[in-house]
Coordinates of C-alpha atoms (C1' of nucleotides) and ligand atoms in Angstrom, one line a residue:
Chain A
M1 CA 185.6 29.2 123.6
E2 CA 186.0 26.2 121.7
A3 CA 189.3 25.9 119.8
G4 CA 189.4 24.6 116.3
C5 CA 186.2 26.1 115.2
E6 CA 185.9 29.0 113.0
N7 CA 184.4 32.3 111.9
M8 CA 182.8 33.9 114.8
V9 CA 184.3 37.3 115.4
L10 CA 183.3 39.6 118.1
N11 CA 184.5 43.1 118.0
S12 CA 183.7 45.3 120.9
F13 CA 185.0 48.5 122.4
D14 CA 183.7 50.9 124.9
G15 CA 182.0 53.9 123.4
H16 CA 178.6 54.4 122.0
K17 CA 175.9 52.4 120.4
F18 CA 175.9 52.3 116.7
P19 CA 173.9 49.2 115.8
V20 CA 173.8 47.9 112.3
T21 CA 171.3 45.2 111.9
L22 CA 170.9 42.9 108.9
H23 CA 167.3 42.0 108.7
E24 CA 165.9 38.7 107.5
N25 CA 165.0 40.2 104.1
G26 CA 168.6 41.1 103.6
S27 CA 168.2 44.8 104.2
S28 CA 170.3 46.5 106.8
L29 CA 169.3 49.1 109.2
I30 CA 171.8 51.5 110.7
N31 CA 170.4 53.0 113.8
E32 CA 171.3 56.3 115.3
M33 CA 174.7 56.5 116.9
D34 CA 174.7 58.0 120.3
F35 CA 178.1 59.6 121.0
F36 CA 176.8 61.4 124.0
S37 CA 175.2 58.7 126.1
T38 CA 176.3 58.8 129.6
D39 CA 175.0 55.4 130.3
A40 CA 178.2 53.3 130.4
S41 CA 176.2 50.1 130.3
Q42 CA 174.9 51.1 126.9
N43 CA 178.2 52.3 125.6
R44 CA 179.3 49.0 124.3
L45 CA 180.1 48.9 120.7
T46 CA 180.4 45.5 119.2
I47 CA 180.5 43.7 115.9
D48 CA 178.6 40.5 116.2
V49 CA 178.9 38.1 113.3
K50 CA 176.8 35.1 113.6
Q51 CA 177.1 32.4 111.0
E52 CA 174.3 30.0 111.1
Q53 CA 173.9 27.1 108.9
H54 CA 170.9 24.9 108.7
Q55 CA 169.3 22.6 106.4
Q56 CA 165.9 23.3 104.9
D57 CA 164.1 21.4 102.1
G58 CA 167.2 19.6 101.5
L59 CA 169.2 22.7 100.8
L60 CA 171.8 24.2 102.9
H61 CA 171.1 27.7 104.0
Q62 CA 173.6 30.0 105.5
E63 CA 172.7 33.2 107.3
L64 CA 175.0 35.9 108.2
Q65 CA 173.8 38.1 111.0
L66 CA 175.7 41.3 111.5
N67 CA 175.6 43.5 114.5
L68 CA 178.0 46.3 114.1
N69 CA 178.6 48.5 117.0
V70 CA 181.2 51.2 117.1
G71 CA 183.1 52.4 120.0
S72 CA 186.5 53.7 121.0
N73 CA 188.0 50.9 122.9
L74 CA 188.2 48.2 120.3
T75 CA 189.0 44.8 121.3
T76 CA 188.8 41.9 119.0
T77 CA 188.1 38.4 120.1
K78 CA 187.8 35.5 117.9
T79 CA 185.6 32.7 118.7
T80 CA 184.7 29.7 116.8
G81 CA 181.7 27.7 116.3
C82 CA 181.0 24.5 114.4
N83 CA 177.5 24.0 113.4
G84 CA 176.7 21.7 110.5
G85 CA 180.0 22.4 108.8
S86 CA 180.3 18.8 107.9
L87 CA 177.4 19.1 105.5
L88 CA 179.5 21.2 103.2
T89 CA 182.1 19.8 100.9
S90 CA 185.5 21.1 101.7
S91 CA 185.8 23.2 98.6
Q92 CA 182.4 24.8 99.1
S93 CA 183.2 25.4 102.7
A94 CA 186.6 26.9 101.8
H95 CA 185.0 29.2 99.2
K96 CA 182.4 30.5 101.5
L97 CA 184.9 30.8 104.3
A98 CA 187.1 32.9 102.1
M99 CA 184.2 35.1 101.2
L100 CA 183.2 35.6 104.7
Q101 CA 186.7 36.3 105.7
A102 CA 187.0 38.9 103.0
Q103 CA 183.8 40.5 104.3
L104 CA 185.0 40.5 107.8
E105 CA 188.3 42.0 106.7
N106 CA 186.4 44.8 105.0
M107 CA 184.3 45.3 108.1
R108 CA 187.4 45.3 110.2
R109 CA 188.9 48.1 108.2
E110 CA 185.6 50.0 108.2
N111 CA 185.5 49.5 111.9
E112 CA 189.0 50.9 112.3
G113 CA 188.0 54.0 110.5
L114 CA 184.9 54.4 112.5
R115 CA 186.8 53.9 115.7
S116 CA 189.2 56.6 114.9
M117 CA 186.3 58.9 114.0
V118 CA 184.5 58.1 117.2
T119 CA 187.6 58.7 119.2
Q120 CA 188.1 62.1 117.6
V121 CA 184.5 63.1 118.1
K122 CA 184.6 62.0 121.7
E123 CA 187.7 64.0 122.4
K124 CA 186.1 67.0 120.8
Y125 CA 182.9 66.6 122.7
T126 CA 184.8 66.3 126.0
Y127 CA 186.8 69.4 125.2
L128 CA 183.7 71.3 124.2
Q129 CA 181.9 70.2 127.4
R130 CA 184.9 71.3 129.5
H131 CA 185.0 74.6 127.7
I132 CA 181.4 75.3 128.3
E133 CA 181.7 74.4 131.9
E134 CA 184.8 76.5 132.5
N135 CA 184.2 79.5 130.4
I136 CA 180.6 79.9 129.5
I137 CA 178.5 78.5 132.3
P138 CA 179.6 80.0 135.5
H139 CA 180.0 77.4 138.3
D140 CA 179.8 79.8 141.2
T141 CA 176.6 81.8 141.3
T142 CA 178.1 84.3 143.6
N143 CA 180.5 85.5 140.9
G144 CA 178.2 84.6 138.1
S145 CA 177.3 88.2 137.5
K146 CA 180.9 89.1 137.1
M147 CA 181.5 86.3 134.6
I148 CA 178.4 87.3 132.7
N149 CA 179.7 90.8 132.3
T150 CA 183.0 89.5 131.0
V151 CA 181.2 87.4 128.5
K152 CA 179.1 90.4 127.5
E153 CA 182.2 92.5 126.9
D154 CA 183.7 89.7 124.8
T155 CA 180.6 89.6 122.8
K156 CA 180.7 93.4 122.3
Q157 CA 184.2 93.1 121.0
S158 CA 183.2 90.4 118.6
L159 CA 183.6 91.3 115.0
L160 CA 181.0 88.8 114.2
V161 CA 178.5 91.5 113.3
P162 CA 175.5 91.3 115.6
L163 CA 172.7 91.4 113.2
E164 CA 169.3 91.4 114.6
L165 CA 166.6 91.7 112.1
K166 CA 164.0 92.7 114.5
S167 CA 160.9 90.7 115.1
G168 CA 158.9 93.8 114.5
S169 CA 160.2 94.4 111.0
R170 CA 157.5 95.3 108.6
V171 CA 155.9 92.9 106.1
D172 CA 156.7 92.7 102.5
S173 CA 153.8 90.6 101.4
P174 CA 151.0 88.6 102.9
D175 CA 152.4 85.4 101.6
N176 CA 155.6 86.0 103.4
I177 CA 155.3 83.4 106.1
D178 CA 158.4 84.4 108.0
D179 CA 157.4 88.0 108.2
V180 CA 153.9 87.2 109.1
K181 CA 155.4 85.5 112.1
F182 CA 157.3 88.6 112.9
D183 CA 154.2 90.7 112.7
S184 CA 152.5 89.0 115.5
S185 CA 154.7 91.2 117.7
K186 CA 152.8 94.2 116.5
D187 CA 149.5 92.7 117.5
G188 CA 150.5 92.7 121.1
D189 CA 151.2 89.0 121.1
R190 CA 154.4 89.4 123.1
G191 CA 154.7 85.7 123.9
G192 CA 154.3 84.8 120.3
A193 CA 156.8 87.5 119.3
V194 CA 159.4 86.1 121.6
E195 CA 158.8 82.6 120.4
A196 CA 159.0 83.7 116.8
S197 CA 162.1 85.8 117.3
M198 CA 163.8 82.9 119.1
R199 CA 163.3 81.0 115.9
R200 CA 165.0 83.6 113.8
V201 CA 168.2 82.1 112.5
R202 CA 170.9 84.0 110.7
V203 CA 173.8 82.8 108.8
A204 CA 176.8 85.1 108.7
V205 CA 179.6 84.6 106.3
R206 CA 182.9 86.2 107.0
A207 CA 185.1 86.3 104.0
Q208 CA 188.1 88.2 102.8
S209 CA 187.0 90.0 99.7
E210 CA 188.1 93.0 97.7
A211 CA 184.6 93.5 96.5
S212 CA 182.0 94.9 98.8
V213 CA 179.6 92.0 98.3
I214 CA 180.2 88.4 97.8
S215 CA 178.6 86.7 94.9
D216 CA 175.9 84.2 95.8
G217 CA 174.0 84.0 92.6
C218 CA 171.0 85.8 93.9
Q219 CA 169.6 89.1 92.8
W220 CA 169.6 91.7 95.6
R221 CA 168.2 95.1 95.9
K222 CA 169.7 97.5 98.3
Y223 CA 167.0 99.1 100.5
G224 CA 169.1 100.9 103.1
Q225 CA 172.4 101.8 104.5
K226 CA 173.3 102.7 108.0
M227 CA 176.4 103.7 109.8
A228 CA 176.8 101.1 112.5
K229 CA 178.2 102.0 115.8
G230 CA 181.9 101.4 116.2
N231 CA 182.5 100.8 112.5
P232 CA 183.4 103.5 110.1
C233 CA 182.2 101.3 107.3
P234 CA 178.5 101.5 106.6
R235 CA 176.2 98.5 106.8
A236 CA 174.2 97.9 103.7
Y237 CA 170.8 96.2 103.7
Y238 CA 169.7 94.1 100.8
R239 CA 166.6 92.1 100.0
C240 CA 166.1 89.4 97.5
T241 CA 164.4 90.5 94.3
M242 CA 164.3 87.3 92.5
A243 CA 160.7 86.9 93.4
V244 CA 158.0 89.2 94.7
G245 CA 157.7 88.9 98.4
C246 CA 160.8 86.8 98.9
P247 CA 161.6 87.2 102.6
V248 CA 165.3 86.7 102.3
R249 CA 167.5 89.6 103.4
K250 CA 171.1 90.1 103.8
Q251 CA 173.3 92.6 105.4
V252 CA 176.8 93.4 104.3
Q253 CA 179.4 95.1 106.4
R254 CA 183.2 95.4 106.5
C255 CA 185.1 94.8 109.6
A256 CA 186.4 98.0 111.1
E257 CA 189.8 96.5 112.0
D258 CA 190.4 94.5 108.8
R259 CA 188.5 96.0 106.0
T260 CA 189.4 93.2 103.7
V261 CA 187.1 91.1 105.7
L262 CA 183.5 91.2 104.6
T263 CA 180.7 90.0 106.7
T264 CA 177.5 89.0 104.9
T265 CA 174.6 87.9 107.0
Y266 CA 171.6 86.1 105.5
E267 CA 168.2 85.6 107.0
G268 CA 165.2 83.8 105.8
T269 CA 164.5 81.2 103.2
H270 CA 163.8 81.9 99.5
N271 CA 160.2 81.2 98.5
H272 CA 161.1 80.6 94.8
P273 CA 163.3 78.5 92.7
L274 CA 166.9 79.4 92.6
P275 CA 169.5 79.2 89.8
Q276 CA 172.2 76.7 90.4
A277 CA 174.7 79.4 91.3
A278 CA 172.5 80.6 94.1
M279 CA 171.6 77.1 95.5
A280 CA 174.7 76.7 97.6
M281 CA 174.3 79.8 99.7
A282 CA 170.6 79.5 99.8
S283 CA 170.6 75.9 100.9
T284 CA 173.2 76.8 103.5
T285 CA 171.1 79.5 105.1
S286 CA 167.9 77.6 105.0
A287 CA 169.5 74.4 106.2
A288 CA 171.2 76.2 109.0
A289 CA 167.9 77.8 109.9
S290 CA 166.0 74.6 109.9
T291 CA 168.6 72.7 111.8
L292 CA 168.9 75.3 114.5
L293 CA 165.2 75.6 114.6
S294 CA 164.7 71.9 115.1
G295 CA 167.5 71.9 117.6
S296 CA 165.7 74.5 119.7
K297 CA 162.5 72.6 119.5
S298 CA 163.7 69.2 120.6
S299 CA 166.4 70.5 122.8
S300 CA 168.9 68.0 124.0
D301 CA 167.3 65.2 122.1
H302 CA 169.6 66.3 119.3
L303 CA 172.6 65.4 121.4
N304 CA 171.6 61.8 120.7
H305 CA 171.8 62.3 117.0
H306 CA 174.7 60.6 115.3
L307 CA 177.6 62.7 114.1
T308 CA 179.1 61.9 110.8
P309 CA 181.4 64.8 110.3
G310 CA 184.7 63.4 109.3
S311 CA 184.1 62.2 105.8
M312 CA 181.9 65.1 104.9
L313 CA 184.1 67.8 106.0
S314 CA 187.3 66.5 104.7
S315 CA 187.3 69.0 101.9
Y316 CA 187.1 72.0 104.1
P317 CA 189.8 74.6 104.1
P318 CA 191.8 74.1 107.3
H319 CA 191.3 77.6 108.5
L320 CA 187.5 77.6 108.1
T321 CA 185.7 78.0 111.4
T322 CA 182.0 77.7 112.0
T323 CA 180.7 79.9 114.8
L324 CA 177.4 79.0 116.4
S325 CA 176.1 81.9 118.3
A326 CA 173.2 81.1 120.5
T327 CA 172.9 84.8 121.2
A328 CA 169.3 85.4 122.1
P329 CA 166.9 86.0 120.6
F330 CA 168.4 85.2 117.2
P331 CA 170.9 82.3 117.0
T332 CA 173.5 82.9 114.3
V333 CA 175.7 80.5 112.5
T334 CA 178.8 82.2 111.3
L335 CA 181.0 80.7 108.7
D336 CA 184.4 82.3 109.1
L337 CA 186.3 81.9 105.9
T338 CA 189.0 84.2 106.8
N339 CA 192.5 83.1 107.8
P340 CA 192.6 83.1 111.6
R341 CA 196.3 83.9 111.5
S342 CA 195.6 87.2 109.9
D343 CA 192.9 88.5 112.1
H344 CA 193.1 86.5 115.2
H345 CA 194.0 89.5 117.3
I346 CA 190.8 91.3 116.6
R347 CA 188.4 88.6 117.5
P348 CA 187.4 87.3 120.8
P349 CA 189.4 84.3 121.7
P350 CA 187.7 81.6 119.8
F351 CA 187.2 78.1 121.1
H352 CA 189.2 75.8 119.0
F353 CA 189.5 72.2 119.3
P354 CA 193.1 71.4 119.9
F355 CA 193.3 68.9 117.2
S356 CA 194.9 68.9 113.8
T357 CA 192.0 68.0 111.7
N358 CA 190.1 69.1 108.6
I359 CA 186.9 69.2 110.6
P360 CA 186.1 72.9 111.1
S361 CA 186.1 74.1 114.6
I362 CA 182.8 75.0 116.2
N363 CA 182.9 78.2 118.2
I364 CA 180.2 78.6 120.8
H365 CA 179.5 82.1 121.9
N366 CA 177.4 82.8 124.9
K367 CA 173.9 84.1 125.1
P368 CA 174.6 87.6 126.4
L369 CA 171.1 88.9 126.2
V370 CA 169.5 86.0 128.0
V371 CA 172.3 85.8 130.6
G372 CA 172.3 89.5 130.9
H373 CA 168.7 89.5 131.8
L374 CA 169.5 86.8 134.3
S375 CA 171.9 88.9 136.1
G376 CA 169.2 91.5 136.6
Q377 CA 166.2 89.4 137.2
Q378 CA 167.2 86.2 138.7
N379 CA 169.3 86.3 141.7
N380 CA 167.8 83.2 143.0
A381 CA 170.4 80.4 142.8
T382 CA 168.0 77.8 141.8
K383 CA 166.5 79.8 139.0
F384 CA 169.9 80.7 137.9
S385 CA 171.1 77.2 137.6
D386 CA 167.9 76.3 135.8
V387 CA 168.6 78.9 133.2
Q388 CA 172.2 77.8 133.1
R389 CA 171.0 74.4 132.3
S390 CA 168.6 75.6 129.6
A391 CA 171.2 77.8 128.1
Q392 CA 173.6 74.9 127.9
E393 CA 170.9 72.7 126.5
M394 CA 170.1 75.2 123.9
M395 CA 173.7 75.6 122.9
N396 CA 174.2 71.8 122.9
A397 CA 171.1 71.3 120.9
A398 CA 172.1 73.9 118.4
T399 CA 175.6 72.6 118.1
A400 CA 174.4 69.0 117.7
A401 CA 171.7 70.1 115.3
V402 CA 174.1 71.9 113.0
T403 CA 176.9 69.5 113.1
S404 CA 174.8 66.5 112.7
D405 CA 172.7 67.6 109.7
P406 CA 174.3 66.2 106.6
H407 CA 172.2 68.6 104.5
F408 CA 173.6 71.5 106.3
M409 CA 177.2 70.2 106.0
A410 CA 176.8 69.4 102.4
A411 CA 175.4 72.8 101.7
L412 CA 178.1 74.4 103.7
V413 CA 180.7 72.8 101.5
A414 CA 179.0 74.0 98.4
A415 CA 178.6 77.5 99.8
I416 CA 182.2 77.7 100.7
G417 CA 183.2 76.5 97.3
S418 CA 181.0 79.1 95.8
I419 CA 182.4 81.9 97.9
I420 CA 186.0 81.0 97.3
G421 CA 185.3 80.6 93.7
S422 CA 183.6 83.9 93.5
D423 CA 186.5 85.6 95.1
N424 CA 188.7 84.3 92.5
R425 CA 186.3 85.5 89.8
N426 CA 186.4 89.0 91.4
N427 CA 182.9 88.6 92.6
G428 CA 180.9 88.7 89.5
G429 CA 177.2 88.0 89.7
D430 CA 175.7 90.7 91.8
I431 CA 174.2 93.6 89.9
S432 CA 175.7 96.3 91.9
N433 CA 179.3 95.3 92.1
D434 CA 180.8 98.2 90.4
K435 CA 179.2 100.8 92.5
N436 CA 179.7 98.7 95.6
D437 CA 183.4 98.4 94.7
N438 CA 183.5 102.2 94.7
N439 CA 181.9 102.3 98.1
L440 CA 184.4 99.8 99.3
K441 CA 187.3 101.9 98.1
R442 CA 185.8 104.9 99.8
C443 CA 185.5 103.0 103.0
Q444 CA 189.0 101.6 102.7
N445 CA 190.4 105.0 102.0
S446 CA 188.6 106.7 104.8
Chain B
dC1 C1' 161.4 104.4 81.3
dG2 C1' 162.3 100.8 84.4
dA3 C1' 165.4 99.0 87.7
dG4 C1' 168.4 99.9 91.2
dT5 C1' 170.8 103.2 94.5
dT6 C1' 171.1 106.9 97.8
dT7 C1' 169.7 109.1 101.8
dG8 C1' 167.0 111.4 105.2
dA9 C1' 163.0 110.2 107.9
dC10 C1' 160.5 107.1 110.6
dC11 C1' 159.7 103.4 113.9
dA12 C1' 160.6 100.1 117.6
dG13 C1' 163.4 98.2 121.1
dC14 C1' 166.3 98.9 124.8
dG15 C1' 169.0 101.0 128.5
dC16 C1' 169.6 104.8 131.6
Chain C
dG1 C1' 160.6 109.9 129.4
dC2 C1' 164.5 110.4 126.6
dG3 C1' 168.2 109.3 123.8
dC4 C1' 170.7 105.8 121.2
dT5 C1' 170.7 102.3 117.9
dG6 C1' 169.3 99.1 114.4
dG7 C1' 166.2 98.2 110.7
dT8 C1' 163.1 99.8 107.2
dC9 C1' 160.6 103.0 104.1
dA10 C1' 160.2 105.9 100.3
dA11 C1' 161.1 110.0 97.5
dA12 C1' 164.7 111.6 94.8
dC13 C1' 168.2 110.4 92.0
dT14 C1' 171.2 107.7 88.7
dC15 C1' 172.1 104.7 85.0
dG16 C1' 171.6 101.7 81.0
Ligands
ZN1 ZN1 164.7 85.0 97.2

DNA sequence: CGAGTTTGACCAGCGC
DNA sequence: GCGCTGGTCAAACTCG
């Protein structure tokens, strides 16, 4: 590099591509950030700033080309280049230089922030991958069956209520798209039923609440109540009554061990406009459903999606955990708003990232049904590893899909705020609160 | 009287 | 095939 020249800064660090390109028309394009690429040759993250000066029509033109890449092993080199600088007066040059330096300083700070974010995400990804390899995906097919049984037991002990709105559930109305999809199972279309059921996504919310339902701004009608096995508290079934034929349903049940913890599971997407108060929860469930859905469609492609969790999740309560259960056939996203310190002993050992951060942990549960079928049907090691791989892909895709969807994250924040707020307001909003409170007391006294 | 709840019955899936 | 379980229906009931 040529000493004495100025203003060419190259920042680069190993990591992942995150190109930001300034186009000729001045607009910038931020491409996808690939945190998960295994191609080391592509994992170079650089900031290229090229200052070009040239004369055209007697006027001096300056172009600033930016190529911002982000990575985790930042090094900064400063090179210089003199190209036509003599055409500028010293004052003009100094002014532009100062501006460019200010710009570069801003970019440098931005880069620092991004670098730390990338480092954090990379660490979490590594830890997650290790956890999956060690605890979820059995390495040794000879003892795979044993491990599967262990996982199955863990899942049984889970207090994350296993809600399975069956694919054969009956139809409410013909315009109910979701339920029409269900109904294909009754027509003997087993393959379609399996495919449809695989796409069922539920969003469960665990929250500590004195009331027996959490307020979500929607209008619900109770259509059933059952005693669930292993839980003295009944499970209540509600459907949305804000519009005729709305497919959204929810199930409410208390935890047997800690009856202050209420699990509410939502399924479906509203087919009608919602009041502001209901938007948070509704958008959470629908976004979760859509992201998981897209994740299952495009599989591991979602791993290549950029993650931008840090800034979005900074307002999360530190004890919030998000559980992504890929339990076949219905993946469930569980938002755990309870304090882990109070009920940790009654839940299966969750997978927590060992970092002190405001980003909520993502718990991955296994796929007991699919894996369970495996143990019975597929003793062949090759087939076994295939399904292992697909299971891992599915979980990876689902994880990436949920965590990378800004819509989902934003909705999550809103939903959590709504829930916490409603708790403080003693859960106003649902029609049946008084009676349900009585039910709760009955349950708690029993 | 309408809206919502209660509760026993019914149905389907699944495991044994 | 049978029993268990989860999910839903619908008649009876309650409440405002
Ligand atoms: Zn609705």
